[in-house]
Short mmCIF file of C-alpha atoms in Angstrom, two decimals:
data_model
loop_
_atom_site.label_atom_id
_atom_site.label_comp_id
_atom_site.label_asym_id
_atom_site.label_seq_id
_atom_site.Cartn_x
_atom_site.Cartn_y
_atom_site.Cartn_z
CA UNK A 1 0.00 0.01 -0.04
CA UNK A 2 2.19 2.84 -1.25
CA UNK A 3 1.97 6.49 -0.17
CA UNK A 4 -0.15 5.84 2.98
CA UNK A 5 0.86 8.34 5.69
CA UNK A 6 -1.90 8.92 8.05
CA UNK A 7 -3.51 6.52 10.46
CA UNK A 8 -6.34 6.79 13.16
CA UNK A 9 -7.06 4.37 15.96
CA UNK A 10 -10.19 3.55 17.95
CA UNK A 11 -10.25 1.24 20.90
CA UNK A 12 -13.25 -0.71 22.28
CA UNK A 13 -13.13 -2.49 25.63
CA UNK A 14 -10.68 -2.95 28.36
CA UNK A 15 -7.55 -1.28 29.57
CA UNK A 16 -5.33 -3.92 28.05
CA UNK A 17 -6.86 -3.08 24.56
CA UNK A 18 -5.88 0.62 25.21
CA UNK A 19 -2.28 -0.41 26.07
CA UNK A 20 -2.07 -2.57 22.85
CA UNK A 21 -3.51 0.19 20.73
CA UNK A 22 -0.92 2.57 22.06
CA UNK A 23 1.86 0.03 21.00
CA UNK A 24 0.25 -0.55 17.50
CA UNK A 25 0.35 3.10 17.06
CA UNK A 26 3.89 3.39 17.90
CA UNK A 27 4.77 0.54 15.51
CA UNK A 28 3.08 2.49 12.60
CA UNK A 29 4.60 5.73 13.60
CA UNK A 30 8.01 4.17 13.47
CA UNK A 31 7.24 3.33 9.82
CA UNK A 32 6.46 6.82 8.96
CA UNK A 33 2.74 6.93 9.47
CA UNK A 34 1.42 10.13 10.88
CA UNK A 35 -1.19 9.65 13.66
CA UNK A 36 -4.47 11.43 13.38
CA UNK A 37 -7.61 11.64 15.48
CA UNK A 38 -10.32 9.06 14.73
CA UNK A 39 -12.71 11.88 13.79
CA UNK A 40 -10.25 13.17 11.19
CA UNK A 41 -10.04 11.88 7.65
CA UNK A 42 -7.13 9.27 7.44
CA UNK A 43 -5.57 6.87 5.00
CA UNK A 44 -6.04 3.99 7.38
CA UNK A 45 -8.42 3.36 10.26
CA UNK A 46 -7.66 0.74 12.90
CA UNK A 47 -10.40 -0.46 15.20
CA UNK A 48 -9.13 -2.62 18.12
CA UNK A 49 -12.32 -4.52 19.13
CA UNK A 50 -13.73 -6.11 22.24
CA UNK A 51 -16.21 -8.94 22.35
CA UNK A 52 -17.24 -9.25 25.88
CA UNK A 53 -20.82 -8.08 25.21
CA UNK A 54 -22.97 -7.86 22.22
CA UNK A 55 -22.94 -4.02 22.29
CA UNK A 56 -19.09 -4.04 21.50
CA UNK A 57 -19.88 -6.05 18.36
CA UNK A 58 -22.58 -3.66 17.29
CA UNK A 59 -20.36 -0.60 18.02
CA UNK A 60 -17.69 -2.05 15.75
CA UNK A 61 -20.07 -2.25 12.80
CA UNK A 62 -21.35 1.38 13.48
CA UNK A 63 -17.84 2.72 13.45
CA UNK A 64 -17.13 1.03 10.00
CA UNK A 65 -20.25 2.47 8.65
CA UNK A 66 -19.19 5.91 9.93
CA UNK A 67 -15.82 5.51 8.22
CA UNK A 68 -17.61 4.60 5.09
CA UNK A 69 -19.44 7.71 4.94
CA UNK A 70 -16.63 10.07 5.92
CA UNK A 71 -13.72 8.48 3.99
CA UNK A 72 -14.73 5.81 1.58
CA UNK A 73 -11.33 5.41 0.06
CA UNK A 74 -9.62 4.73 3.46
CA UNK A 75 -8.38 1.34 4.40
CA UNK A 76 -10.32 -0.18 7.42
CA UNK A 77 -8.30 -2.74 9.72
CA UNK A 78 -10.15 -4.58 12.40
CA UNK A 79 -8.28 -6.36 15.16
CA UNK A 80 -8.69 -7.41 18.73
CA UNK A 81 -10.99 -10.06 20.38
CA UNK A 82 -13.97 -9.76 18.04
CA UNK A 83 -11.66 -10.16 15.07
CA UNK A 84 -10.21 -13.34 16.41
CA UNK A 85 -13.57 -14.83 17.39
CA UNK A 86 -15.58 -13.89 14.20
CA UNK A 87 -13.09 -13.06 11.40
CA UNK A 88 -15.35 -14.10 8.53
CA UNK A 89 -18.40 -12.12 9.98
CA UNK A 90 -16.27 -9.11 10.16
CA UNK A 91 -14.66 -9.59 6.68
CA UNK A 92 -18.35 -9.46 5.43
CA UNK A 93 -18.90 -5.98 6.78
CA UNK A 94 -18.94 -3.52 3.81
CA UNK A 95 -15.86 -1.32 3.98
CA UNK A 96 -13.66 -3.73 5.98
CA UNK A 97 -10.35 -4.38 4.20
CA UNK A 98 -8.21 -6.32 6.73
CA UNK A 99 -8.97 -8.54 9.62
CA UNK A 100 -6.02 -9.33 12.04
CA UNK A 101 -6.39 -12.11 14.67
CA UNK A 102 -4.60 -12.37 17.94
CA UNK A 103 -1.34 -13.71 16.47
CA UNK A 104 -1.10 -11.16 13.61
CA UNK A 105 -2.08 -7.87 15.20
CA UNK A 106 1.60 -6.91 15.94
CA UNK A 107 2.53 -7.59 12.36
CA UNK A 108 0.07 -4.77 11.37
CA UNK A 109 2.58 -2.77 9.41
CA UNK A 110 3.49 -5.63 7.10
CA UNK A 111 -0.10 -6.56 6.42
CA UNK A 112 -1.02 -3.04 5.70
CA UNK A 113 1.77 -2.36 3.22
CA UNK A 114 0.77 -5.58 1.21
CA UNK A 115 -2.86 -4.31 0.92
CA UNK A 116 -4.85 -2.95 -1.77
CA UNK A 117 -8.09 -1.15 -1.23
CA UNK A 118 -9.83 -2.80 -4.13
CA UNK A 119 -9.07 -6.35 -2.95
CA UNK A 120 -11.65 -8.40 -1.10
CA UNK A 121 -11.27 -8.30 2.74
CA UNK A 122 -8.22 -10.18 3.77
CA UNK A 123 -8.19 -12.38 6.91
CA UNK A 124 -5.08 -12.83 8.79
CA UNK A 125 -5.89 -15.33 11.57
CA UNK A 126 -5.17 -18.74 13.08
CA UNK A 127 -6.54 -21.14 15.68
CA UNK A 128 -6.27 -19.72 19.13
CA UNK A 129 -4.31 -22.74 20.35
CA UNK A 130 -1.45 -21.52 18.03
CA UNK A 131 -1.30 -18.05 19.80
CA UNK A 132 1.50 -18.49 22.21
CA UNK A 133 3.69 -15.34 22.01
CA UNK A 134 3.52 -12.53 24.57
CA UNK A 135 3.80 -8.88 23.27
CA UNK A 136 4.60 -6.25 25.71
CA UNK A 137 2.48 -3.19 25.43
CA UNK A 138 1.85 0.07 27.21
CA UNK A 139 0.20 3.40 26.66
CA UNK A 140 2.17 6.60 26.70
CA UNK A 141 -0.37 9.03 25.19
CA UNK A 142 -0.63 10.66 28.72
CA UNK A 143 2.55 10.88 30.81
CA UNK A 144 0.33 11.14 33.99
CA UNK A 145 -0.94 7.41 33.91
CA UNK A 146 0.09 4.62 31.66
CA UNK A 147 -1.36 1.09 31.29
CA UNK A 148 1.25 -1.60 31.25
CA UNK A 149 0.36 -5.04 30.06
CA UNK A 150 2.27 -7.73 31.96
CA UNK A 151 -0.01 -10.71 31.24
CA UNK A 152 -2.36 -11.96 28.62
CA UNK A 153 -4.76 -14.86 27.96
CA UNK A 154 -6.61 -16.98 30.53
CA UNK A 155 -6.84 -20.60 31.58
CA UNK A 156 -10.19 -20.46 33.36
CA UNK A 157 -13.40 -21.70 31.85
CA UNK A 158 -16.04 -19.32 33.18
CA UNK A 159 -19.33 -20.30 31.55
CA UNK A 160 -20.15 -16.85 30.17
CA UNK A 161 -16.89 -15.89 28.73
CA UNK A 162 -15.18 -15.88 25.39
CA UNK A 163 -11.93 -14.21 26.32
CA UNK A 164 -9.86 -17.61 26.44
CA UNK A 165 -11.18 -18.21 22.87
CA UNK A 166 -10.21 -14.83 21.77
CA UNK A 167 -6.80 -14.45 23.56
CA UNK A 168 -5.58 -17.91 24.22
CA UNK A 169 -3.92 -19.40 27.23
CA UNK A 170 -2.44 -17.49 30.20
CA UNK A 171 1.11 -16.11 29.46
CA UNK A 172 3.22 -13.45 30.87
CA UNK A 173 6.30 -11.31 30.38
CA UNK A 174 9.20 -12.08 32.60
CA UNK A 175 9.73 -9.93 35.70
CA UNK A 176 12.94 -8.64 34.03
CA UNK A 177 11.13 -7.50 31.04
CA UNK A 178 8.26 -5.72 33.14
CA UNK A 179 11.07 -3.90 35.04
CA UNK A 180 12.71 -2.80 31.79
CA UNK A 181 9.35 -1.44 30.66
CA UNK A 182 8.68 0.32 33.89
CA UNK A 183 12.16 1.91 33.86
CA UNK A 184 11.58 3.03 30.32
CA UNK A 185 8.31 4.57 31.29
CA UNK A 186 9.81 6.34 34.24
CA UNK A 187 12.42 7.78 31.87
CA UNK A 188 9.58 9.10 29.63
CA UNK A 189 8.11 10.97 32.65
CA UNK A 190 5.31 8.70 33.60
CA UNK A 191 4.12 9.28 37.10
CA UNK A 192 1.64 6.24 37.67
CA UNK A 193 1.58 2.79 36.10
CA UNK A 194 -1.52 0.67 36.07
CA UNK A 195 -0.69 -3.00 35.73
CA UNK A 196 -3.03 -4.74 33.41
CA UNK A 197 -3.79 -8.22 32.06
CA UNK A 198 -6.63 -10.58 31.26
CA UNK A 199 -6.04 -12.61 34.49
CA UNK A 200 -3.40 -10.53 36.23
CA UNK A 201 -2.92 -12.68 39.36
CA UNK A 202 -2.00 -15.63 37.18
CA UNK A 203 1.31 -13.80 36.29
CA UNK A 204 4.30 -16.07 36.22
CA UNK A 205 3.76 -18.27 33.11
CA UNK A 206 6.19 -17.65 30.30
CA UNK A 207 5.38 -16.51 26.79
CA UNK A 208 4.44 -20.18 25.84
CA UNK A 209 2.06 -20.52 28.68
CA UNK A 210 4.35 -22.67 30.77
CA UNK A 211 5.78 -21.86 34.19
CA UNK A 212 8.61 -19.27 33.59
CA UNK A 213 12.17 -19.94 34.39
CA UNK A 214 12.80 -19.79 38.27
CA UNK A 215 14.71 -16.76 39.47
CA UNK A 216 17.09 -17.50 42.31
CA UNK A 217 15.53 -21.14 42.35
CA UNK A 218 11.95 -19.74 42.76
CA UNK A 219 9.38 -19.50 40.12
CA UNK A 220 8.05 -15.94 39.27
CA UNK A 221 4.58 -14.91 40.40
CA UNK A 222 2.52 -11.76 40.85
CA UNK A 223 3.63 -11.27 44.45
CA UNK A 224 7.31 -11.26 43.48
CA UNK A 225 6.52 -8.84 40.41
CA UNK A 226 5.00 -6.24 42.77
CA UNK A 227 7.85 -6.58 45.17
CA UNK A 228 10.45 -5.78 42.41
CA UNK A 229 8.25 -2.90 40.94
CA UNK A 230 8.09 -1.27 44.24
CA UNK A 231 11.84 -0.61 43.85
CA UNK A 232 11.73 1.14 40.50
CA UNK A 233 12.95 4.70 40.80
CA UNK A 234 11.02 7.49 39.03
CA UNK A 235 7.57 5.85 39.10
CA UNK A 236 5.54 7.40 42.06
CA UNK A 237 2.46 5.18 41.95
CA UNK A 238 1.48 1.70 40.90
CA UNK A 239 -2.15 0.29 40.63
CA UNK A 240 -3.50 -3.19 40.23
CA UNK A 241 -6.02 -2.95 37.57
CA UNK A 242 -8.12 -6.22 38.38
CA UNK A 243 -7.41 -9.31 40.13
CA UNK A 244 -9.36 -12.45 40.77
CA UNK A 245 -10.36 -12.92 44.49
CA UNK A 246 -8.89 -16.42 44.51
CA UNK A 247 -5.57 -15.08 43.37
CA UNK A 248 -5.54 -12.11 45.75
CA UNK A 249 -3.53 -13.83 48.53
CA UNK A 250 -3.11 -12.27 51.95
CA UNK A 251 0.62 -11.48 51.27
CA UNK A 252 -0.42 -9.22 48.25
CA UNK A 253 -3.03 -7.35 50.41
CA UNK A 254 -0.39 -7.03 53.24
CA UNK A 255 2.20 -5.90 50.82
CA UNK A 256 0.02 -3.09 49.26
CA UNK A 257 -0.96 -1.87 52.85
CA UNK A 258 2.80 -1.39 53.66
CA UNK A 259 3.85 -0.05 50.21
CA UNK A 260 4.49 3.76 49.58
CA UNK A 261 4.03 3.15 45.76
CA UNK A 262 1.13 0.73 45.39
CA UNK A 263 -1.92 2.64 45.76
CA UNK A 264 -4.81 1.54 48.37
CA UNK A 265 -7.19 0.65 45.46
CA UNK A 266 -8.29 -2.86 44.38
CA UNK A 267 -10.63 -3.93 41.60
CA UNK A 268 -11.95 -7.36 42.39
CA UNK A 269 -14.36 -9.24 40.09
CA UNK A 270 -17.30 -10.82 42.00
CA UNK A 271 -20.02 -11.34 39.24
CA UNK A 272 -22.54 -12.66 41.65
CA UNK A 273 -23.17 -12.69 45.39
CA UNK A 274 -25.11 -15.88 45.03
CA UNK A 275 -23.07 -19.11 45.46
CA UNK A 276 -25.51 -20.95 43.28
CA UNK A 277 -25.01 -18.50 40.52
CA UNK A 278 -21.27 -18.49 41.00
CA UNK A 279 -21.34 -22.22 40.62
CA UNK A 280 -23.18 -22.05 37.35
CA UNK A 281 -20.82 -19.48 36.17
CA UNK A 282 -17.85 -21.81 37.02
CA UNK A 283 -16.28 -19.24 39.03
CA UNK A 284 -13.36 -20.47 41.39
CA UNK A 285 -14.51 -19.01 44.72
CA UNK A 286 -17.67 -18.55 46.78
CA UNK A 287 -18.92 -15.38 48.25
CA UNK A 288 -17.44 -16.17 51.66
CA UNK A 289 -13.85 -15.91 50.29
CA UNK A 290 -14.76 -12.64 48.59
CA UNK A 291 -16.09 -11.22 51.92
CA UNK A 292 -12.91 -12.46 53.64
CA UNK A 293 -10.67 -10.72 51.09
CA UNK A 294 -12.62 -7.35 51.44
CA UNK A 295 -12.56 -7.76 55.31
CA UNK A 296 -8.71 -8.10 55.25
CA UNK A 297 -8.32 -5.19 52.93
CA UNK A 298 -10.43 -2.79 55.16
CA UNK A 299 -8.84 -3.99 58.38
CA UNK A 300 -5.35 -3.13 57.10
CA UNK A 301 -6.45 -0.12 54.97
CA UNK A 302 -9.76 1.28 56.01
CA UNK A 303 -9.28 4.09 53.49
CA UNK A 304 -8.85 1.68 50.61
CA UNK A 305 -11.05 1.89 47.38
CA UNK A 306 -12.50 -1.32 46.39
CA UNK A 307 -14.17 -1.75 42.95
CA UNK A 308 -16.31 -4.72 42.01
CA UNK A 309 -17.41 -6.30 38.61
CA UNK A 310 -20.88 -7.96 38.69
CA UNK A 311 -22.98 -9.51 35.96
CA UNK A 312 -26.83 -9.38 36.12
CA UNK A 313 -29.41 -11.52 34.39
CA UNK A 314 -27.22 -14.58 34.17
CA UNK A 315 -29.28 -17.64 33.09
CA UNK A 316 -30.93 -19.14 36.28
CA UNK A 317 -30.49 -15.88 38.38
CA UNK A 318 -33.98 -15.89 40.05
CA UNK A 319 -35.31 -12.84 41.99
CA UNK A 320 -34.12 -14.55 45.14
CA UNK A 321 -30.56 -14.96 43.72
CA UNK A 322 -30.42 -11.44 42.60
CA UNK A 323 -31.54 -10.30 46.02
CA UNK A 324 -28.73 -12.34 47.49
CA UNK A 325 -26.31 -10.37 45.29
CA UNK A 326 -27.95 -7.00 46.15
CA UNK A 327 -27.90 -7.65 49.94
CA UNK A 328 -24.29 -9.06 49.80
CA UNK A 329 -23.07 -5.89 48.00
CA UNK A 330 -25.11 -3.65 50.21
CA UNK A 331 -23.45 -5.02 53.26
CA UNK A 332 -19.83 -5.23 51.99
CA UNK A 333 -17.48 -2.25 52.51
CA UNK A 334 -16.87 -1.79 48.71
CA UNK A 335 -16.66 1.65 46.97
CA UNK A 336 -18.09 1.18 43.53
CA UNK A 337 -19.53 -1.31 40.92
CA UNK A 338 -18.97 -2.09 37.37
CA UNK A 339 -22.28 -3.58 36.36
CA UNK A 340 -22.56 -5.82 33.20
CA UNK A 341 -25.74 -7.01 31.71
CA UNK A 342 -25.40 -10.70 30.60
CA UNK A 343 -25.48 -11.07 26.95
CA UNK A 344 -25.38 -14.48 25.18
CA UNK A 345 -22.04 -15.22 23.63
CA UNK A 346 -21.55 -18.01 20.94
CA UNK A 347 -19.75 -21.18 22.03
CA UNK A 348 -20.20 -20.73 25.72
CA UNK A 349 -21.57 -23.15 28.30
CA UNK A 350 -23.97 -20.49 29.57
CA UNK A 351 -26.10 -20.86 26.53
CA UNK A 352 -27.11 -24.16 27.55
CA UNK A 353 -28.31 -23.07 30.98
CA UNK A 354 -32.03 -22.22 31.95
CA UNK A 355 -34.25 -20.37 32.66
CA UNK A 356 -33.19 -17.45 30.51
CA UNK A 357 -33.79 -14.15 32.16
CA UNK A 358 -35.88 -11.66 30.14
CA UNK A 359 -33.80 -8.81 28.73
CA UNK A 360 -36.06 -6.14 30.35
CA UNK A 361 -35.57 -7.72 33.73
CA UNK A 362 -31.80 -7.87 33.12
CA UNK A 363 -31.79 -4.09 32.37
CA UNK A 364 -33.95 -3.50 35.45
CA UNK A 365 -31.54 -5.23 37.71
CA UNK A 366 -28.58 -3.34 35.99
CA UNK A 367 -30.19 -0.13 36.85
CA UNK A 368 -30.80 -1.22 40.54
CA UNK A 369 -27.17 -1.96 41.03
CA UNK A 370 -25.92 1.12 39.33
CA UNK A 371 -27.99 3.00 41.81
CA UNK A 372 -26.39 1.13 44.58
CA UNK A 373 -22.88 1.91 43.15
CA UNK A 374 -23.69 5.56 43.16
CA UNK A 375 -24.71 5.41 46.92
CA UNK A 376 -21.57 3.42 47.65
CA UNK A 377 -19.27 5.95 46.10
CA UNK A 378 -21.11 8.79 47.69
CA UNK A 379 -20.63 7.29 51.10
CA UNK A 380 -16.99 6.30 50.37
CA UNK A 381 -16.15 9.94 49.57
CA UNK A 382 -18.07 11.31 52.50
CA UNK A 383 -16.01 9.07 54.67
CA UNK A 384 -12.88 11.01 53.78
CA UNK A 385 -14.33 14.62 54.02
CA UNK A 386 -11.85 16.76 55.63
CA UNK A 387 -8.95 14.54 55.03
CA UNK A 388 -5.77 15.53 53.22
CA UNK A 389 -4.83 13.11 50.42
CA UNK A 390 -2.37 13.26 47.56
CA UNK A 391 -3.83 13.92 44.17
CA UNK A 392 -2.11 13.23 40.76
CA UNK A 393 -3.55 15.71 38.29
CA UNK A 394 -3.80 14.97 34.61
CA UNK A 395 -2.75 17.35 31.76
CA UNK A 396 -6.12 17.82 30.19
CA UNK A 397 -7.82 21.22 30.11
CA UNK A 398 -11.41 20.31 29.91
CA UNK A 399 -13.39 23.76 29.53
CA UNK A 400 -11.20 25.30 32.09
CA UNK A 401 -11.23 22.46 34.48
CA UNK A 402 -8.77 19.56 35.31
CA UNK A 403 -9.04 16.26 36.82
CA UNK A 404 -7.00 14.06 39.03
CA UNK A 405 -7.34 11.11 41.45
CA UNK A 406 -6.41 10.62 44.98
CA UNK A 407 -4.22 7.66 46.13
CA UNK A 408 -7.62 5.87 46.92
CA UNK A 409 -9.10 6.77 43.66
CA UNK A 410 -11.37 9.64 44.50
CA UNK A 411 -11.81 11.79 41.51
CA UNK A 412 -11.11 15.43 42.06
CA UNK A 413 -12.23 18.21 39.55
CA UNK A 414 -10.98 21.80 40.00
CA UNK A 415 -10.21 24.95 37.83
CA UNK A 416 -7.31 24.22 35.51
CA UNK A 417 -3.89 25.34 36.69
CA UNK A 418 -0.94 24.68 34.39
CA UNK A 419 1.63 24.18 37.20
CA UNK A 420 -0.40 21.32 38.54
CA UNK A 421 -0.17 19.26 35.29
CA UNK A 422 1.43 15.84 35.96
CA UNK A 423 1.99 16.84 39.57
CA UNK A 424 1.11 15.16 42.82
CA UNK A 425 -0.61 17.80 45.13
CA UNK A 426 -1.73 17.61 48.77
CA UNK A 427 -5.62 18.23 48.53
CA UNK A 428 -7.95 18.76 51.32
CA UNK A 429 -11.29 16.75 50.63
#
């Protein structure tokens, strides 16, 4: 594809996708492409997709149609989870030129250079079993906070989830490789690193999915990783993006409680507060273990922010089971919820489960939990009124205002001041 000079990116889904998009952008800029905003006209558009919910699939289609109207001669590339799961379906979308599966996304420059707009959509994919490499990725669009991918894939078989089919088996970078990335980010001026992965607590398996080589006679794991990162000079804050409750051991919680760099903030997926539903979901814990984890965190760090993922409307979730979830979350000392409405995904075990919850009822339950989340966050913020906490401000001037987050993830909005950009400021709440 000769003469192409501009490229625009759009990311759907998780923070891991954002880190990978940033890495893809750097690959293309190194080859002479000029990066444009997605709202601009560009020669190439790259959409990095998610496929956790049906909405992500629909959004991808809408974006392609928008590009077709705005820039019909541009090349459209689709990659990410949706591209791995349904490459033929995507290739049939009018306007799509190239579909890159999990093994080929980081070969994007080579594939684009070989492409012609008038060809039929080209699919570059493979069986997910053949996806074994680990590609380090991080976002550096904003020096304030960067997302660093340290783990990919998942060996779990949750009955609602397509991610293992889209990303393959669990695999990680080595601790040495992560430390080098962190040091590079520190040199670039990053103040905060958010560690990301598909199943972050499973860190320690090498790029081939097998246990990584032992360091000083001991195998690598997530606990050892955070101990090493805590020593990196130049990075002032680390956050753990999301970690399964069964992999969040006491030693990790205790370490964060005593660390000056790891922030008092956990995001711990729950999915349901009913043990019966957790069993049907094939989750690897019961609600009692989850409550124990939250209890230890709050004992050691009463000021800690705890976010929770929860799914409503899973097959078999009766009114009584949903009430169990609501009551469980209401009683727990958590700070906010990310609420997902269950949507049917092809080739998942959940499709065989009954009874199916009507969509209208799923949406109603979603609203109920979002209201609970709002109340939880209001209460959490009120508990800290009058305290002084450290806020890392971002560099965005949003209509004369700027935003930042306290160590324990309370969002602060204040009139924009240039001298506070990328700075940690003592703030009276």
